[in-house]
Short mmCIF file of C-alpha atoms and ligand atoms in Angstrom, two decimals:
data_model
loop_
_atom_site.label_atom_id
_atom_site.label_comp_id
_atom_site.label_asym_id
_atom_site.label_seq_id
_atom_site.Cartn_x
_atom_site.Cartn_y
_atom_site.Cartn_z
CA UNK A 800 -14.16 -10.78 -3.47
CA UNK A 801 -15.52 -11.10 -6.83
CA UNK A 802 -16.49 -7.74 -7.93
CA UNK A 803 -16.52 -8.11 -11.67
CA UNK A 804 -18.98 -10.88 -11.43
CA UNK A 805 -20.58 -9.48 -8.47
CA UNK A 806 -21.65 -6.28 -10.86
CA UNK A 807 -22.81 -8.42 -13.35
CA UNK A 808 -25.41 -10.46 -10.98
CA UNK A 809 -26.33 -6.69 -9.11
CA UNK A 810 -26.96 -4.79 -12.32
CA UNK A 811 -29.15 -7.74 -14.20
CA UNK A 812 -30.78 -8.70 -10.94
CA UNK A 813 -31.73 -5.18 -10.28
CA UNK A 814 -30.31 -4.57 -6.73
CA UNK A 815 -29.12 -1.24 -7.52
CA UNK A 816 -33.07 0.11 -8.39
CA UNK A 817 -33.83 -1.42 -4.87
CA UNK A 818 -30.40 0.31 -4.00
CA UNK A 819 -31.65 3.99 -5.52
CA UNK A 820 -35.16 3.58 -4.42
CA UNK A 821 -33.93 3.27 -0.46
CA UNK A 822 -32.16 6.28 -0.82
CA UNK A 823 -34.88 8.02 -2.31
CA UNK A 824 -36.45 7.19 1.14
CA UNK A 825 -34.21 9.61 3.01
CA UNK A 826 -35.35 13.13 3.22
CA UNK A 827 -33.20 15.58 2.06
CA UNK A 828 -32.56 18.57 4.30
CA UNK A 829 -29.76 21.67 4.16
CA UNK A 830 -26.29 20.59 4.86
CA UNK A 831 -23.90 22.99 5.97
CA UNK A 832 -21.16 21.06 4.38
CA UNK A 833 -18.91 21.73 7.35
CA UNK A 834 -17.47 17.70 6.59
CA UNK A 835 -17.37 16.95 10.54
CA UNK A 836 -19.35 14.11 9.23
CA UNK A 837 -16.76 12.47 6.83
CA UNK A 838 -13.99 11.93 9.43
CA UNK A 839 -14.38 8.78 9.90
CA UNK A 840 -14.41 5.32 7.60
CA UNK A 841 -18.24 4.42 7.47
CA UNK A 842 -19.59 0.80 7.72
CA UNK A 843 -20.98 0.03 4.76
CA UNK A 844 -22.66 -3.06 2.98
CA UNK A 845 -21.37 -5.23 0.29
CA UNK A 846 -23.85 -4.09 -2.66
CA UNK A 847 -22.98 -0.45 -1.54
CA UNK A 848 -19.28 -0.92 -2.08
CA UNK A 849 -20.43 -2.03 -5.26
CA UNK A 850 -22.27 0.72 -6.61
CA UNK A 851 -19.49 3.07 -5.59
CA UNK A 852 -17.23 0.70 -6.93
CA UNK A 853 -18.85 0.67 -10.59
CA UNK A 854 -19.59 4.37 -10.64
CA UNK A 855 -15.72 5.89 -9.66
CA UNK A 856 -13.98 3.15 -10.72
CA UNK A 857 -16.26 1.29 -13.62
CA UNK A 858 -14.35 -1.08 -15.47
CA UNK A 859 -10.82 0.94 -14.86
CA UNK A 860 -8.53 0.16 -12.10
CA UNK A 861 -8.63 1.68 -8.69
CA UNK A 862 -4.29 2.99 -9.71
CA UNK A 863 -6.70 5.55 -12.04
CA UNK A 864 -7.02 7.33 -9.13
CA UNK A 865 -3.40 7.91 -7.67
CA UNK A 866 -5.04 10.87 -4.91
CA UNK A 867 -7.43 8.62 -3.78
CA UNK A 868 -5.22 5.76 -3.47
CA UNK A 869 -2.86 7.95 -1.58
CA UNK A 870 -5.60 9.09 0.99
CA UNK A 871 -6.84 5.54 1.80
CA UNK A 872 -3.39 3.88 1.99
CA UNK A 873 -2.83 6.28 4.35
CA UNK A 874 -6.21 6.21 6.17
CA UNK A 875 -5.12 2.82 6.60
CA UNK A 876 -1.97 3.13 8.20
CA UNK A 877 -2.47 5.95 10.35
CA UNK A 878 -5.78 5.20 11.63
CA UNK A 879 -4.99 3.11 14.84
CA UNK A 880 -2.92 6.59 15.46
CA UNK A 881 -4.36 10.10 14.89
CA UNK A 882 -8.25 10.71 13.81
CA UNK A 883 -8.37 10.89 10.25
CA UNK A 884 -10.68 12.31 7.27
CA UNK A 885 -12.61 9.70 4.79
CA UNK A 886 -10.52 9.33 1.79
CA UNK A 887 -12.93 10.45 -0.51
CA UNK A 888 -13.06 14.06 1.04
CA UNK A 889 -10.95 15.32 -1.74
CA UNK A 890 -8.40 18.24 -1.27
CA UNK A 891 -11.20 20.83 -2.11
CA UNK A 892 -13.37 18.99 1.06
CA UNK A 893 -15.70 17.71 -1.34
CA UNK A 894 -16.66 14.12 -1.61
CA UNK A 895 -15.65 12.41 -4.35
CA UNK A 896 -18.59 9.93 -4.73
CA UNK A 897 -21.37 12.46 -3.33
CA UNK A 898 -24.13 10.97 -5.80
CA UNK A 899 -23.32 7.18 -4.87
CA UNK A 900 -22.37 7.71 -0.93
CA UNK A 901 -23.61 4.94 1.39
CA UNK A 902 -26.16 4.95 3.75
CA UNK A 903 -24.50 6.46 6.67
CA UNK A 904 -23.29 9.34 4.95
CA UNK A 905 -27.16 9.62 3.75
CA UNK A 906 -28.76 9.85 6.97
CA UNK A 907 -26.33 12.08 8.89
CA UNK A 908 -28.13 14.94 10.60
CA UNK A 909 -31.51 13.22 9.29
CA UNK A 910 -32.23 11.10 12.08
CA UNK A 911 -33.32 11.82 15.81
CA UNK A 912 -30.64 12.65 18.24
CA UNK A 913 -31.74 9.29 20.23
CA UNK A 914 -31.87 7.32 16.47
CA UNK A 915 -28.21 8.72 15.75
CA UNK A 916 -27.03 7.95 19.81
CA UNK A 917 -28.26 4.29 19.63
CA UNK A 918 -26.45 3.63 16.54
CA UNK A 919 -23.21 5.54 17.43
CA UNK A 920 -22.98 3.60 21.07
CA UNK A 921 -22.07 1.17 18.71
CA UNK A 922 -19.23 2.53 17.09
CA UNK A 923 -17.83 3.77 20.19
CA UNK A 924 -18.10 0.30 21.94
CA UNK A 925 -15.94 -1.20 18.61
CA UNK A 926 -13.11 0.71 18.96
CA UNK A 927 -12.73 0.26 22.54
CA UNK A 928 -12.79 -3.41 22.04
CA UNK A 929 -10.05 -2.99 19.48
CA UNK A 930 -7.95 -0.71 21.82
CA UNK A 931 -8.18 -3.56 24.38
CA UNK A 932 -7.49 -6.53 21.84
CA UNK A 933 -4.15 -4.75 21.03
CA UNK A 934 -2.67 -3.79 24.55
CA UNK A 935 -4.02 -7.59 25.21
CA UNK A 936 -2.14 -8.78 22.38
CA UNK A 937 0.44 -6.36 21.81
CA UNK A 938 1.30 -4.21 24.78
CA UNK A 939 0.26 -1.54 22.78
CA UNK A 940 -1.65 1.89 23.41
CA UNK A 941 -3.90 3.56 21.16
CA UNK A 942 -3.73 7.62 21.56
CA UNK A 943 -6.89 8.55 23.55
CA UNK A 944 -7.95 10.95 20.88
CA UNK A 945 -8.63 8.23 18.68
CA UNK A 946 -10.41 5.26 21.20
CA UNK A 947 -12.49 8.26 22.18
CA UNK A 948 -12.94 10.52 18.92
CA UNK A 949 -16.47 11.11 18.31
CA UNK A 950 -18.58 12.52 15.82
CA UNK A 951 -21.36 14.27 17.85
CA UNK A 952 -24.83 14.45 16.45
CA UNK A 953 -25.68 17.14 13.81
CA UNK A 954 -27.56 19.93 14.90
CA UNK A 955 -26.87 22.12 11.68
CA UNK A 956 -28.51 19.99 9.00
CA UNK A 957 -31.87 21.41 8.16
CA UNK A 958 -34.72 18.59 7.50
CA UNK A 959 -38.53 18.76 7.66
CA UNK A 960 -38.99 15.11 9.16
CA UNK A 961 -35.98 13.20 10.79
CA UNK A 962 -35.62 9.36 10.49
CA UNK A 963 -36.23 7.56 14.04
CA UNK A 964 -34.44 4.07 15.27
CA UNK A 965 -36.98 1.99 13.41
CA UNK A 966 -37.39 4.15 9.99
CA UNK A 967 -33.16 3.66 10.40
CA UNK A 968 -33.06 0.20 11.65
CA UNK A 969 -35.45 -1.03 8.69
CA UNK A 970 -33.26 0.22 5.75
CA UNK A 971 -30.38 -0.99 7.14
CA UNK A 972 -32.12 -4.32 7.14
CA UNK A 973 -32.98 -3.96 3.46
CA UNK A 974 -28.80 -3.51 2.80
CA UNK A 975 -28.17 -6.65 4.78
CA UNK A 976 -31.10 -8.68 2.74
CA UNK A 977 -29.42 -7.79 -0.37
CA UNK A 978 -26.13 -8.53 1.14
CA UNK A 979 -27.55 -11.75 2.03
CA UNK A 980 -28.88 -12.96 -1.32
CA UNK A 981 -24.92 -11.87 -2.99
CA UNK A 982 -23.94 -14.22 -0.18
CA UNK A 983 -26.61 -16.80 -0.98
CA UNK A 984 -25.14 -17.03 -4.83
CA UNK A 985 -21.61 -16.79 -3.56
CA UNK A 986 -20.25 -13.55 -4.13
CA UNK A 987 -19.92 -12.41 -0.48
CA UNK A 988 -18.25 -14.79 2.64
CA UNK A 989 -20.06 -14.64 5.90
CA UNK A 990 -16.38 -13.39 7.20
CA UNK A 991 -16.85 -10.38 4.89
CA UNK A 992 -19.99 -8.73 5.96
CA UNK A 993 -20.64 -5.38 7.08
CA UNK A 994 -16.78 -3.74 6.62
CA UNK A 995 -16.64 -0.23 6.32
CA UNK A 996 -15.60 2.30 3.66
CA UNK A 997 -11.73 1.59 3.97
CA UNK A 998 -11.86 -1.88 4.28
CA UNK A 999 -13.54 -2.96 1.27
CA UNK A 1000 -11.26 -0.52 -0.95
CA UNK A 1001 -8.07 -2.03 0.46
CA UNK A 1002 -9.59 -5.27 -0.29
CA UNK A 1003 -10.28 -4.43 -3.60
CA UNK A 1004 -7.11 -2.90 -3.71
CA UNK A 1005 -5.34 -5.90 -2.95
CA UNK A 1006 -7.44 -8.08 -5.05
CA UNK A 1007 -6.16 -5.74 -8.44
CA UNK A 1008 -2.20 -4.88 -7.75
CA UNK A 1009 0.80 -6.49 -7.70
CA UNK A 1010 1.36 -7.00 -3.81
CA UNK A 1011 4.79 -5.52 -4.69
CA UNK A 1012 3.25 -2.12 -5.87
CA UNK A 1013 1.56 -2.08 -3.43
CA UNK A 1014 4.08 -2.82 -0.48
CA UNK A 1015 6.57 -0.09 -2.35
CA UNK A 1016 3.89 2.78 -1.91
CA UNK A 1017 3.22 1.95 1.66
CA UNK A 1018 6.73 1.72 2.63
CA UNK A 1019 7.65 5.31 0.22
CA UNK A 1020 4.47 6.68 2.44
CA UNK A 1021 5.60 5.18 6.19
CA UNK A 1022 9.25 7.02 5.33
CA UNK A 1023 7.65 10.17 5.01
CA UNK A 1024 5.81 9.69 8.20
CA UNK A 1025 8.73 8.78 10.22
CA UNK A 1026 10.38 11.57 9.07
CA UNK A 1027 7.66 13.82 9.76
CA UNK A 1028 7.23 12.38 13.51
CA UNK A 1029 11.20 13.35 13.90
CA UNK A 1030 10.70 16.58 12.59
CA UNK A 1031 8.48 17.05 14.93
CA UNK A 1032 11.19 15.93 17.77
S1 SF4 B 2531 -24.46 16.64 7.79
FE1 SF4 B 2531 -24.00 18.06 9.47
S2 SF4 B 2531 -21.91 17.51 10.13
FE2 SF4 B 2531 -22.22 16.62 8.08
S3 SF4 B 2531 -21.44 18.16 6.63
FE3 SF4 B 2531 -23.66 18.52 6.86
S4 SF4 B 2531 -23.83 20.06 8.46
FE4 SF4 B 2531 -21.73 19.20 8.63
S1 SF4 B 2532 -18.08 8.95 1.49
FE1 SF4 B 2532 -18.26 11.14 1.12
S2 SF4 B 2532 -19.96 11.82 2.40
FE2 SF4 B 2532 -19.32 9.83 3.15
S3 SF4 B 2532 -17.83 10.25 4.80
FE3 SF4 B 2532 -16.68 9.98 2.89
S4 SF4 B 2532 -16.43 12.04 2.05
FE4 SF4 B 2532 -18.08 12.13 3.59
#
């Protein structure tokens, strides 16, 4: 990825007004902030990363933010076995990026129930595939909890007028035009669309730190874990 150069091309080519002005197109409801929502690492498109990326981390490195970095190093490890929060739920259950979230996050408990049920069939179809591809390829078993966690549709989030399939299916095509033209200049590989939340940080991640640095923290943090699982007998 190319993020520095990437920012340059969305700020003076004004993707991030089109950006704003598609949120502004969601209706904003009553949220009980219960964060059922935020356990789970949300798809999200390249010029979305970037936004996030420019507003939390700006021009600093992604090591700024030591909590964070903990929480999605871990999110990345553990995820194939135990459901897990979003890594910007921060220890107070607040989102850390709550002004710059991404789409999904946006239009949680605003769509219709079918709107929200076509999209998550979806999810739920991934992550069997990727239970298969790994007792295929590795004889190994994913924890049922996890192939089958789901985040049922909101019922508590107050809203006027709910987004249907095509309201929701039309801004996601806007994301995935302006994905296309950062592709079209060369910022974004066809291999690289559409990743989610945790994906694109651990990219990033990897694209800033010494691989060293990076391999000590994950090895301090899988030491802890194995000692946790015997504690646990
Ligand atoms: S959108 Fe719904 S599930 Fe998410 S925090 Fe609000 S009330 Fe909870
Ligand atoms: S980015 Fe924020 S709103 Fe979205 S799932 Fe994560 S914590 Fe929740």
């Amino acid at each position: 990825m190319k993020i520095v150069k990437s920012k340059v091309y969305v700020s003076e080519n004004r993707l991030v007004n089109r950006l704003e002005a598609l949120y502004e197109n969601v209706p904003s409801g009553t949220c009980a902030g219960c964060t059922r929502c935020c356990s789970e690492s949300v798809n999200m498109s390249y010029v979305e990363f970037l936004n996030i990326h420019e507003h939390y981390i700006g021009d600093g490195s992604i090591m700024d933010h030591p909590d964070f970095v903990n929480r999605l190093i871990r999110y990345y490890l553990l995820e194939l076995v135990q459901p897990m929060k979003c890594p910007f739920l921060n220890a107070d259950n607040l989102c850390d990026i709550y002004m710059y979230r991404p789409l999904p996050c946006r239009i949680f408990g605003n769509t219709t129930k079918a709107a929200y049920e076509s999209n998550y069939k979806e999810i739920k179809i991934q992550n069997v595939k990727v239970a298969y591809q790994l007792l295929q390829e590795s004889n190994l078993k994913m924890p049922k909890n996890v192939v089958q966690k789901e985040i049922g549709f909101c019922e508590d989030y107050i809203v006027d007028e709910r987004l249907d399939r095509n309201e929701v299916q039309s801004m996601y095509d806007a994301l995935v035009n302006m994905d296309g033209e950062l592709a079209f200049k060369g910022f974004l590989k066809p291999t690289e669309f559409n990743q989610n939340l945790v994906g694109w940080f651990i990219e990033a991640l990897l694209d800033e730190i010494d691989p060293k640095v990076l391999l000590r923290t994950m090895l301090s943090d899988l030491r802890l874990e194995a000692l946790k699982a015997a504690n646990l007998g």
